[in-house]
Amino acid sequence: MRLPNKTRAIEEAIAGIKDGDTVMVGGFGVPGTPMTLIHALVDHGAQNLTLVKNDANEPGMGIDHLLQSGQVARLITTHLGLNSNAIAQMNSGALEVEFNAQGILAERIRAGGAGLGAVLSDIGIDTELAQGKQVVEMDGKSWLVEPALRADAALIHADRADPFGNLAYVATAQNFNPLMAMAATCVIAEVETLLPLGGLEADAIHTPGIFVDHVVELGQLSEEYAVVRR
Amino acid sequence: MVARAAREIAPGMVVNLGIGLPTRVVNHLSADFPVCLHTENGLSGIGPTLGYDKADRNLIDAGGAYVSTVPGSACFDSATSFAIVRSGRLDLTMLGAFEVSATGDLANWKIPGKFSPGAGGGIELAQKARRVVVLTTQTDRVGNPKLKEACSLPLTARGCVTRIFTDMAVIDVTPAGFALVETADGVSAAEVAEATDAPLALPDTAIPTF
């Protein structure tokens, strides 16, 4: 037996994304943001997207390209502080923004990927973040119901992969990637180094290839991946 | 004040330094001081900040600064990172503030109509770290006190702050309200009280300076 090969050309990998889809995008700042897949999605042109991403990157970087092209109707996120374009779109009403506490966004995605319906949390329970959320009592305590999140597609950036889609991340480029890689119907991973089957130590794999649908090997990395000199 | 705040960190602690002023505390910890610094984007064991020429493009803190690792550092995903936060593994977090109330309420993420970029991980840090201290200026840019009887801005978390380090003083939040602990060199207790928009209890003994 041998494991199936999921390597694809980038256009083929993202061809299934449709108007109105929900798309998860990995990354926290530059590390782990799938810059190349994001550009491919701009070229692909799907409209009226809901994006799920920790942050909105910075002007001219990452998902800012999708905001600038007008393809994003809604953004589920935790913090936009470094992207003035995103804040301007939010304030003008062009972009609907849903803020989540960062670890709660992570847990909602993890729950979505783990086949669960929701998680219970007390984060923000006595603040305005609790407004509109269902409250349940358990063990004599009140908890907010935080619904699981799933997406139609997830765009993932990994450091190393094999053709089956086993993925390994480096340093702080891990962040939301392994969670989102479990929580979408179609999981597309761009990878810096594609190794042959067996090239990744079985014990060093962060995301098992079972979760991954398409593997896109990156060539020379663009400047967008580089150290940002602010 | 940053140097004074750094002395709040005891050997052996797990500590998260919030974005802004608190990040600068790291510059006052010696290389052999036993502490584990955590950043919510997925790193424990933060080493010194690096210049652009030595930076690793994949290694940042939650504020986007390029950092380094130390022997024994660990990298993990965002769910694991906030499991550390919510389950009470952080001994201490140091956060910035727009306002702190006399009951320890913290407002540091939203000024309606002016500033609402989202709280990131700040709510979980404020609500779940075992000890929350604030590092901020005593007054805002136009001179309004940040320490108030009650916060007017949307809260990050209620009753979480136990101590505040400012450019003028160290102030504790006690069951009876704000209490002056220390003053900065050259600042009088009366000046601190004047720059605090709530009653400020003074110690019976001489007030130490920093």
Short mmCIF file of C-alpha atoms in Angstrom, two decimals:
data_model
loop_
_atom_site.label_atom_id
_atom_site.label_comp_id
_atom_site.label_asym_id
_atom_site.label_seq_id
_atom_site.Cartn_x
_atom_site.Cartn_y
_atom_site.Cartn_z
CA MET A 1 0.00 0.00 0.00
CA ARG A 2 1.07 3.58 -0.54
CA LEU A 3 -0.52 6.83 0.58
CA PRO A 4 -2.30 8.90 -2.10
CA ASN A 5 -0.64 11.93 -3.70
CA LYS A 6 -2.47 15.24 -3.13
CA THR A 7 -0.04 17.66 -4.76
CA ARG A 8 -1.76 20.09 -7.12
CA ALA A 9 -1.17 23.19 -9.21
CA ILE A 10 -2.29 26.20 -7.19
CA GLU A 11 -5.16 27.12 -9.57
CA GLU A 12 -6.54 23.60 -9.36
CA ALA A 13 -6.22 23.57 -5.56
CA ILE A 14 -8.39 26.64 -5.03
CA ALA A 15 -10.76 26.19 -8.00
CA GLY A 16 -13.55 24.86 -5.75
CA ILE A 17 -13.93 28.06 -3.69
CA LYS A 18 -17.29 29.67 -4.55
CA ASP A 19 -19.00 33.03 -4.09
CA GLY A 20 -20.39 33.28 -0.56
CA ASP A 21 -18.01 30.69 0.93
CA THR A 22 -16.52 30.87 4.40
CA VAL A 23 -12.73 30.63 4.19
CA MET A 24 -10.39 30.16 7.14
CA VAL A 25 -6.90 31.65 6.73
CA GLY A 26 -4.01 30.64 9.00
CA GLY A 27 -1.40 33.01 10.40
CA PHE A 28 -0.73 35.48 13.20
CA GLY A 29 0.91 38.48 11.59
CA VAL A 30 3.24 37.32 8.83
CA PRO A 31 4.27 33.95 10.34
CA GLY A 32 1.98 31.22 9.07
CA THR A 33 -0.03 33.45 6.72
CA PRO A 34 -0.48 31.67 3.34
CA MET A 35 0.48 34.70 1.24
CA THR A 36 0.65 32.80 -2.06
CA LEU A 37 -2.76 31.11 -1.68
CA ILE A 38 -4.26 34.50 -0.77
CA HIS A 39 -2.95 36.01 -4.03
CA ALA A 40 -4.36 33.02 -5.91
CA LEU A 41 -7.76 33.65 -4.30
CA VAL A 42 -7.62 37.29 -5.42
CA ASP A 43 -6.93 36.09 -8.99
CA HIS A 44 -9.67 33.44 -8.68
CA GLY A 45 -12.14 36.21 -7.85
CA ALA A 46 -14.70 34.54 -5.57
CA GLN A 47 -16.93 37.25 -4.07
CA ASN A 48 -18.95 37.84 -0.91
CA LEU A 49 -16.58 35.75 1.21
CA THR A 50 -16.61 35.35 4.97
CA LEU A 51 -13.01 35.16 6.19
CA VAL A 52 -11.93 33.70 9.52
CA LYS A 53 -8.48 34.99 10.48
CA ASN A 54 -6.81 35.99 13.74
CA ASP A 55 -5.82 39.43 12.44
CA ALA A 56 -6.10 41.39 9.19
CA ASN A 57 -2.33 41.49 8.55
CA GLU A 58 -1.06 44.95 7.57
CA PRO A 59 -1.88 47.26 4.65
CA GLY A 60 -0.65 45.69 1.42
CA MET A 61 -0.01 42.29 3.02
CA GLY A 62 -1.85 38.99 3.43
CA ILE A 63 -5.64 39.19 3.61
CA ASP A 64 -5.49 42.95 3.07
CA HIS A 65 -5.33 42.08 -0.65
CA LEU A 66 -8.73 40.36 -0.36
CA LEU A 67 -10.16 43.31 1.58
CA GLN A 68 -8.83 45.78 -1.00
CA SER A 69 -10.24 43.75 -3.91
CA GLY A 70 -13.68 43.92 -2.29
CA GLN A 71 -14.09 40.14 -2.08
CA VAL A 72 -14.75 40.02 1.68
CA ALA A 73 -18.20 40.78 3.11
CA ARG A 74 -17.55 39.55 6.64
CA LEU A 75 -14.49 38.98 8.82
CA ILE A 76 -14.43 36.86 11.97
CA THR A 77 -11.30 37.92 13.85
CA THR A 78 -9.70 38.94 17.14
CA HIS A 79 -7.70 42.10 16.40
CA LEU A 80 -7.32 44.56 13.50
CA GLY A 81 -4.93 46.97 15.16
CA LEU A 82 -2.17 46.81 12.54
CA ASN A 83 -4.41 47.26 9.48
CA SER A 84 -5.85 50.76 9.07
CA ASN A 85 -7.58 49.68 5.81
CA ALA A 86 -9.54 46.99 7.66
CA ILE A 87 -10.57 49.44 10.37
CA ALA A 88 -11.67 52.00 7.76
CA GLN A 89 -13.75 49.37 5.92
CA MET A 90 -15.31 48.31 9.23
CA ASN A 91 -16.11 51.89 10.22
CA SER A 92 -17.63 52.69 6.80
CA GLY A 93 -19.84 49.61 6.97
CA ALA A 94 -18.26 48.01 3.89
CA LEU A 95 -16.94 45.16 6.03
CA GLU A 96 -18.92 43.38 8.75
CA VAL A 97 -16.57 42.39 11.58
CA GLU A 98 -17.19 39.87 14.37
CA PHE A 99 -14.63 40.10 17.18
CA ASN A 100 -13.82 37.03 19.26
CA ALA A 101 -11.50 36.65 22.23
CA GLN A 102 -8.40 35.10 20.67
CA GLY A 103 -8.37 31.81 22.56
CA ILE A 104 -12.12 31.44 22.13
CA LEU A 105 -11.76 31.79 18.37
CA ALA A 106 -9.12 29.05 18.56
CA GLU A 107 -11.41 26.78 20.60
CA ARG A 108 -14.43 27.39 18.35
CA ILE A 109 -12.33 26.32 15.36
CA ARG A 110 -10.91 23.35 17.24
CA ALA A 111 -14.44 22.28 18.20
CA GLY A 112 -15.52 22.60 14.56
CA GLY A 113 -12.65 20.39 13.51
CA ALA A 114 -13.33 17.87 16.27
CA GLY A 115 -16.96 17.26 15.35
CA LEU A 116 -18.37 19.13 18.35
CA GLY A 117 -21.25 21.61 18.44
CA ALA A 118 -19.90 24.28 20.77
CA VAL A 119 -17.66 24.98 23.72
CA LEU A 120 -18.65 26.47 27.09
CA SER A 121 -16.58 29.38 28.36
CA ASP A 122 -16.75 32.14 30.96
CA ILE A 123 -14.49 34.51 29.02
CA GLY A 124 -16.08 37.96 28.90
CA ILE A 125 -19.21 36.71 30.66
CA ASP A 126 -19.63 39.92 32.69
CA THR A 127 -18.67 42.30 29.86
CA GLU A 128 -20.31 43.53 26.65
CA LEU A 129 -18.75 40.59 24.78
CA ALA A 130 -21.41 38.37 26.32
CA GLN A 131 -24.25 40.32 24.70
CA GLY A 132 -26.47 38.13 22.54
CA LYS A 133 -24.80 34.89 23.61
CA GLN A 134 -26.69 31.94 25.06
CA VAL A 135 -25.94 31.24 28.74
CA VAL A 136 -26.19 27.79 30.33
CA GLU A 137 -25.84 26.68 33.95
CA MET A 138 -23.55 23.78 34.76
CA ASP A 139 -22.06 22.72 38.09
CA GLY A 140 -23.53 25.82 39.70
CA LYS A 141 -21.76 28.19 37.34
CA SER A 142 -22.86 30.22 34.32
CA TRP A 143 -21.20 29.59 30.96
CA LEU A 144 -21.44 31.24 27.56
CA VAL A 145 -22.17 28.93 24.65
CA GLU A 146 -19.54 29.54 21.97
CA PRO A 147 -20.67 27.77 18.77
CA ALA A 148 -18.19 25.66 16.85
CA LEU A 149 -16.85 27.19 13.64
CA ARG A 150 -16.39 25.36 10.36
CA ALA A 151 -15.54 26.65 6.91
CA ASP A 152 -15.96 25.66 3.29
CA ALA A 153 -12.22 26.02 2.75
CA ALA A 154 -9.08 26.59 4.82
CA LEU A 155 -5.88 28.16 3.49
CA ILE A 156 -2.90 26.83 5.44
CA HIS A 157 0.82 27.62 5.42
CA ALA A 158 3.21 24.86 6.50
CA ASP A 159 6.98 24.66 6.59
CA ARG A 160 7.31 21.03 5.52
CA ALA A 161 4.92 18.50 4.03
CA ASP A 162 4.78 15.25 2.13
CA PRO A 163 2.54 14.45 -0.88
CA PHE A 164 -0.15 12.91 1.36
CA GLY A 165 -0.55 16.27 3.15
CA ASN A 166 1.15 15.49 6.44
CA LEU A 167 2.21 18.94 7.68
CA ALA A 168 4.82 20.37 10.04
CA TYR A 169 5.05 24.02 11.10
CA VAL A 170 7.93 26.07 12.54
CA ALA A 171 8.32 28.56 15.38
CA THR A 172 5.37 30.96 15.79
CA ALA A 173 4.11 30.16 12.29
CA GLN A 174 2.01 27.39 13.87
CA ASN A 175 -0.68 29.58 15.54
CA PHE A 176 -4.12 28.90 13.97
CA ASN A 177 -2.89 26.67 11.12
CA PRO A 178 -3.20 23.21 12.75
CA LEU A 179 -6.67 24.15 14.12
CA MET A 180 -8.01 25.46 10.81
CA ALA A 181 -6.52 22.48 8.98
CA MET A 182 -9.07 20.31 10.82
CA ALA A 183 -12.10 22.58 10.49
CA ALA A 184 -12.85 23.00 6.78
CA THR A 185 -14.52 20.89 4.11
CA CYS A 186 -11.63 21.58 1.72
CA VAL A 187 -8.19 22.11 3.25
CA ILE A 188 -5.51 23.61 1.00
CA ALA A 189 -1.93 23.78 2.27
CA GLU A 190 0.91 25.77 0.71
CA VAL A 191 4.25 24.31 1.80
CA GLU A 192 7.78 25.67 1.74
CA THR A 193 9.46 22.28 1.44
CA LEU A 194 7.82 19.24 -0.11
CA LEU A 195 9.49 16.02 1.00
CA PRO A 196 8.90 12.52 -0.39
CA LEU A 197 6.61 10.15 1.53
CA GLY A 198 8.57 9.11 4.61
CA GLY A 199 10.60 12.30 4.52
CA LEU A 200 8.79 13.64 7.60
CA GLU A 201 9.37 11.77 10.84
CA ALA A 202 6.00 10.29 11.83
CA ASP A 203 6.45 11.69 15.34
CA ALA A 204 7.22 15.21 14.08
CA ILE A 205 3.98 15.72 12.12
CA HIS A 206 1.67 18.42 13.52
CA THR A 207 -1.28 17.91 11.13
CA PRO A 208 -1.98 14.38 9.86
CA GLY A 209 -2.55 14.33 6.10
CA ILE A 210 -6.01 12.82 6.63
CA PHE A 211 -7.25 16.39 7.19
CA VAL A 212 -5.62 17.86 4.08
CA ASP A 213 -7.12 17.84 0.56
CA HIS A 214 -4.61 19.73 -1.58
CA VAL A 215 -0.86 20.33 -1.24
CA VAL A 216 0.72 23.21 -3.17
CA GLU A 217 4.50 23.38 -3.24
CA LEU A 218 5.84 26.95 -3.03
CA GLY A 219 8.76 27.99 -5.16
CA GLN A 220 10.89 30.99 -4.29
CA LEU A 221 9.15 32.85 -1.45
CA SER A 222 7.95 36.37 -2.24
CA GLU A 223 9.03 39.45 -0.28
CA GLU A 224 5.72 39.29 1.61
CA TYR A 225 7.08 36.41 3.70
CA ALA A 226 10.18 38.32 4.75
CA VAL A 227 11.00 40.21 7.94
CA VAL A 228 8.87 43.38 8.08
CA ARG A 229 10.98 46.51 8.66
CA ARG A 230 8.47 48.89 10.24
CA MET B 1 8.61 52.68 36.32
CA VAL B 2 9.46 49.86 33.91
CA ALA B 3 12.46 48.91 36.04
CA ARG B 4 10.27 49.00 39.17
CA ALA B 5 7.64 46.81 37.50
CA ALA B 6 10.33 44.29 36.55
CA ARG B 7 11.01 43.74 40.26
CA GLU B 8 7.44 42.41 40.55
CA ILE B 9 8.58 39.27 38.72
CA ALA B 10 9.68 36.60 41.20
CA PRO B 11 12.08 33.77 40.31
CA GLY B 12 10.31 30.76 38.80
CA MET B 13 7.24 32.61 37.52
CA VAL B 14 5.43 32.09 34.21
CA VAL B 15 4.75 35.62 32.93
CA ASN B 16 2.96 37.20 29.96
CA LEU B 17 3.97 40.77 29.11
CA GLY B 18 1.22 42.64 27.25
CA ILE B 19 1.71 44.76 24.14
CA GLY B 20 3.12 48.28 24.66
CA LEU B 21 4.91 49.44 27.80
CA PRO B 22 4.88 45.99 29.49
CA THR B 23 6.97 44.48 26.69
CA ARG B 24 9.83 46.75 27.76
CA VAL B 25 10.03 45.01 31.14
CA VAL B 26 12.03 42.24 29.47
CA ASN B 27 14.98 44.64 29.09
CA HIS B 28 15.25 44.80 32.89
CA LEU B 29 15.56 41.04 33.45
CA SER B 30 19.10 39.68 33.56
CA ALA B 31 20.09 36.80 31.31
CA ASP B 32 20.37 34.36 34.22
CA PHE B 33 17.11 35.35 35.96
CA PRO B 34 14.91 32.20 36.20
CA VAL B 35 11.60 33.07 34.54
CA CYS B 36 9.46 31.68 31.70
CA LEU B 37 7.98 34.39 29.48
CA HIS B 38 4.90 33.39 27.46
CA THR B 39 3.45 35.08 24.39
CA GLU B 40 -0.03 34.21 23.23
CA ASN B 41 0.86 33.65 19.58
CA GLY B 42 2.52 30.40 20.65
CA LEU B 43 5.88 30.59 22.40
CA SER B 44 7.10 29.93 25.93
CA GLY B 45 10.64 30.88 26.79
CA ILE B 46 11.01 34.23 25.01
CA GLY B 47 14.55 35.46 24.58
CA PRO B 48 15.78 38.97 23.81
CA THR B 49 14.24 41.02 21.00
CA LEU B 50 16.28 40.95 17.78
CA GLY B 51 17.09 43.64 15.23
CA TYR B 52 15.85 43.22 11.66
CA ASP B 53 19.17 41.88 10.41
CA LYS B 54 19.21 39.02 12.90
CA ALA B 55 15.43 38.39 12.97
CA ASP B 56 13.83 35.03 12.15
CA ARG B 57 10.81 35.81 9.91
CA ASN B 58 8.81 33.07 11.67
CA LEU B 59 9.51 34.10 15.26
CA ILE B 60 7.54 37.04 16.65
CA ASP B 61 5.73 37.96 19.85
CA ALA B 62 2.05 38.89 19.98
CA GLY B 63 2.94 42.53 19.34
CA GLY B 64 4.80 41.63 16.14
CA ALA B 65 8.30 42.25 17.53
CA TYR B 66 10.99 39.84 16.36
CA VAL B 67 12.09 37.81 19.36
CA SER B 68 14.47 34.95 20.03
CA THR B 69 14.23 31.65 21.86
CA VAL B 70 16.21 30.46 24.88
CA PRO B 71 17.39 26.92 25.65
CA GLY B 72 14.16 25.08 26.52
CA SER B 73 11.74 27.26 24.55
CA ALA B 74 8.58 25.60 23.24
CA CYS B 75 6.35 26.52 20.29
CA PHE B 76 2.67 25.58 20.14
CA ASP B 77 -0.64 26.40 18.46
CA SER B 78 -3.13 29.08 19.57
CA ALA B 79 -5.46 26.63 21.34
CA THR B 80 -2.61 25.32 23.49
CA SER B 81 -1.41 28.86 24.13
CA PHE B 82 -4.78 29.93 25.53
CA ALA B 83 -5.21 26.67 27.43
CA ILE B 84 -2.15 27.90 29.34
CA VAL B 85 -3.87 31.25 29.93
CA ARG B 86 -7.40 30.12 30.83
CA SER B 87 -6.34 27.24 33.08
CA GLY B 88 -4.41 29.54 35.41
CA ARG B 89 -0.85 28.61 34.43
CA LEU B 90 0.18 32.27 34.14
CA ASP B 91 1.46 33.48 37.51
CA LEU B 92 1.48 37.08 36.35
CA THR B 93 0.47 39.25 33.44
CA MET B 94 1.40 42.90 32.98
CA LEU B 95 -1.05 44.86 30.84
CA GLY B 96 -1.56 48.38 29.58
CA ALA B 97 -4.71 50.35 30.44
CA PHE B 98 -7.00 53.18 29.36
CA GLU B 99 -8.74 53.11 32.76
CA VAL B 100 -8.56 51.15 36.02
CA SER B 101 -11.33 51.40 38.61
CA ALA B 102 -11.00 51.45 42.40
CA THR B 103 -12.41 47.90 42.39
CA GLY B 104 -9.79 46.68 39.92
CA ASP B 105 -11.93 46.76 36.77
CA LEU B 106 -9.76 47.12 33.65
CA ALA B 107 -10.66 48.92 30.41
CA ASN B 108 -7.98 48.60 27.76
CA TRP B 109 -9.48 47.54 24.45
CA LYS B 110 -12.13 49.93 23.19
CA ILE B 111 -12.91 53.65 23.05
CA PRO B 112 -16.35 53.73 21.41
CA GLY B 113 -16.34 55.79 18.23
CA LYS B 114 -12.56 56.29 18.29
CA PHE B 115 -10.66 53.05 18.78
CA SER B 116 -12.05 49.55 18.46
CA PRO B 117 -9.50 47.25 16.82
CA GLY B 118 -10.54 44.22 18.91
CA ALA B 119 -9.10 42.88 22.14
CA GLY B 120 -7.04 40.02 20.75
CA GLY B 121 -6.06 37.86 23.70
CA GLY B 122 -6.37 40.64 26.27
CA ILE B 123 -9.65 39.54 27.78
CA GLU B 124 -8.42 36.06 28.60
CA LEU B 125 -5.15 37.42 30.03
CA ALA B 126 -6.99 39.92 32.25
CA GLN B 127 -9.64 37.46 33.39
CA LYS B 128 -7.49 34.37 33.95
CA ALA B 129 -3.91 35.21 34.89
CA ARG B 130 -3.40 34.51 38.61
CA ARG B 131 -2.16 38.06 39.16
CA VAL B 132 -2.85 41.03 36.89
CA VAL B 133 -0.83 44.21 37.23
CA VAL B 134 -1.07 47.29 35.05
CA LEU B 135 1.74 49.38 33.63
CA THR B 136 0.56 52.77 32.45
CA THR B 137 0.98 56.50 32.75
CA GLN B 138 -0.84 58.08 35.68
CA THR B 139 -2.79 60.34 33.30
CA ASP B 140 -3.69 60.23 29.60
CA ARG B 141 -2.19 62.55 26.97
CA VAL B 142 -4.43 65.45 27.93
CA GLY B 143 -3.88 65.00 31.67
CA ASN B 144 -7.01 63.09 32.66
CA PRO B 145 -6.42 60.51 35.42
CA LYS B 146 -6.57 56.89 34.29
CA LEU B 147 -7.31 55.65 37.81
CA LYS B 148 -10.98 56.33 38.48
CA GLU B 149 -13.75 55.47 40.91
CA ALA B 150 -15.46 53.55 38.07
CA CYS B 151 -14.47 52.92 34.45
CA SER B 152 -16.43 54.82 31.78
CA LEU B 153 -15.13 52.70 28.88
CA PRO B 154 -16.22 49.13 27.99
CA LEU B 155 -14.54 46.70 30.37
CA THR B 156 -11.95 44.11 29.47
CA ALA B 157 -12.50 42.27 32.76
CA ARG B 158 -13.96 43.08 36.17
CA GLY B 159 -12.07 43.18 39.44
CA CYS B 160 -8.89 41.74 37.94
CA VAL B 161 -6.20 44.35 38.65
CA THR B 162 -4.29 44.11 41.95
CA ARG B 163 -1.44 46.60 41.42
CA ILE B 164 -0.70 49.54 39.12
CA PHE B 165 2.75 50.84 38.17
CA THR B 166 2.73 54.38 36.79
CA ASP B 167 5.29 57.08 36.07
CA MET B 168 4.30 58.64 39.43
CA ALA B 169 3.60 55.77 41.83
CA VAL B 170 2.96 52.16 42.71
CA ILE B 171 -0.68 51.83 43.76
CA ASP B 172 -2.48 48.74 45.06
CA VAL B 173 -6.14 47.92 44.53
CA THR B 174 -7.43 46.88 47.97
CA PRO B 175 -10.94 45.96 49.19
CA ALA B 176 -11.12 49.59 50.38
CA GLY B 177 -10.01 51.07 47.04
CA PHE B 178 -6.71 52.54 45.81
CA ALA B 179 -3.81 52.57 48.28
CA LEU B 180 -0.49 54.31 47.65
CA VAL B 181 2.49 51.95 48.05
CA GLU B 182 5.46 53.88 46.62
CA THR B 183 6.10 57.14 44.81
CA ALA B 184 8.56 57.93 42.05
CA ASP B 185 11.61 59.89 43.09
CA GLY B 186 10.63 63.56 43.42
CA VAL B 187 6.86 62.99 43.35
CA SER B 188 4.78 63.74 46.46
CA ALA B 189 1.83 61.73 47.74
CA ALA B 190 -0.33 64.83 47.29
CA GLU B 191 0.63 65.03 43.60
CA VAL B 192 -0.31 61.37 43.10
CA ALA B 193 -3.64 61.92 44.87
CA GLU B 194 -4.29 64.97 42.67
CA ALA B 195 -3.70 62.83 39.55
CA THR B 196 -6.05 60.07 40.75
CA ASP B 197 -9.78 60.43 40.18
CA ALA B 198 -10.77 58.41 43.28
CA PRO B 199 -9.86 58.34 46.98
CA LEU B 200 -6.24 57.28 47.55
CA ALA B 201 -5.34 55.77 50.94
CA LEU B 202 -1.88 56.73 52.22
CA PRO B 203 0.31 54.44 54.33
CA ASP B 204 0.84 55.28 58.02
CA THR B 205 4.58 55.02 57.62
CA ALA B 206 7.02 56.87 55.38
CA ILE B 207 6.37 56.24 51.69
CA PRO B 208 9.21 54.45 49.88
CA THR B 209 10.40 55.89 46.58
CA PHE B 210 11.56 54.16 43.39
#
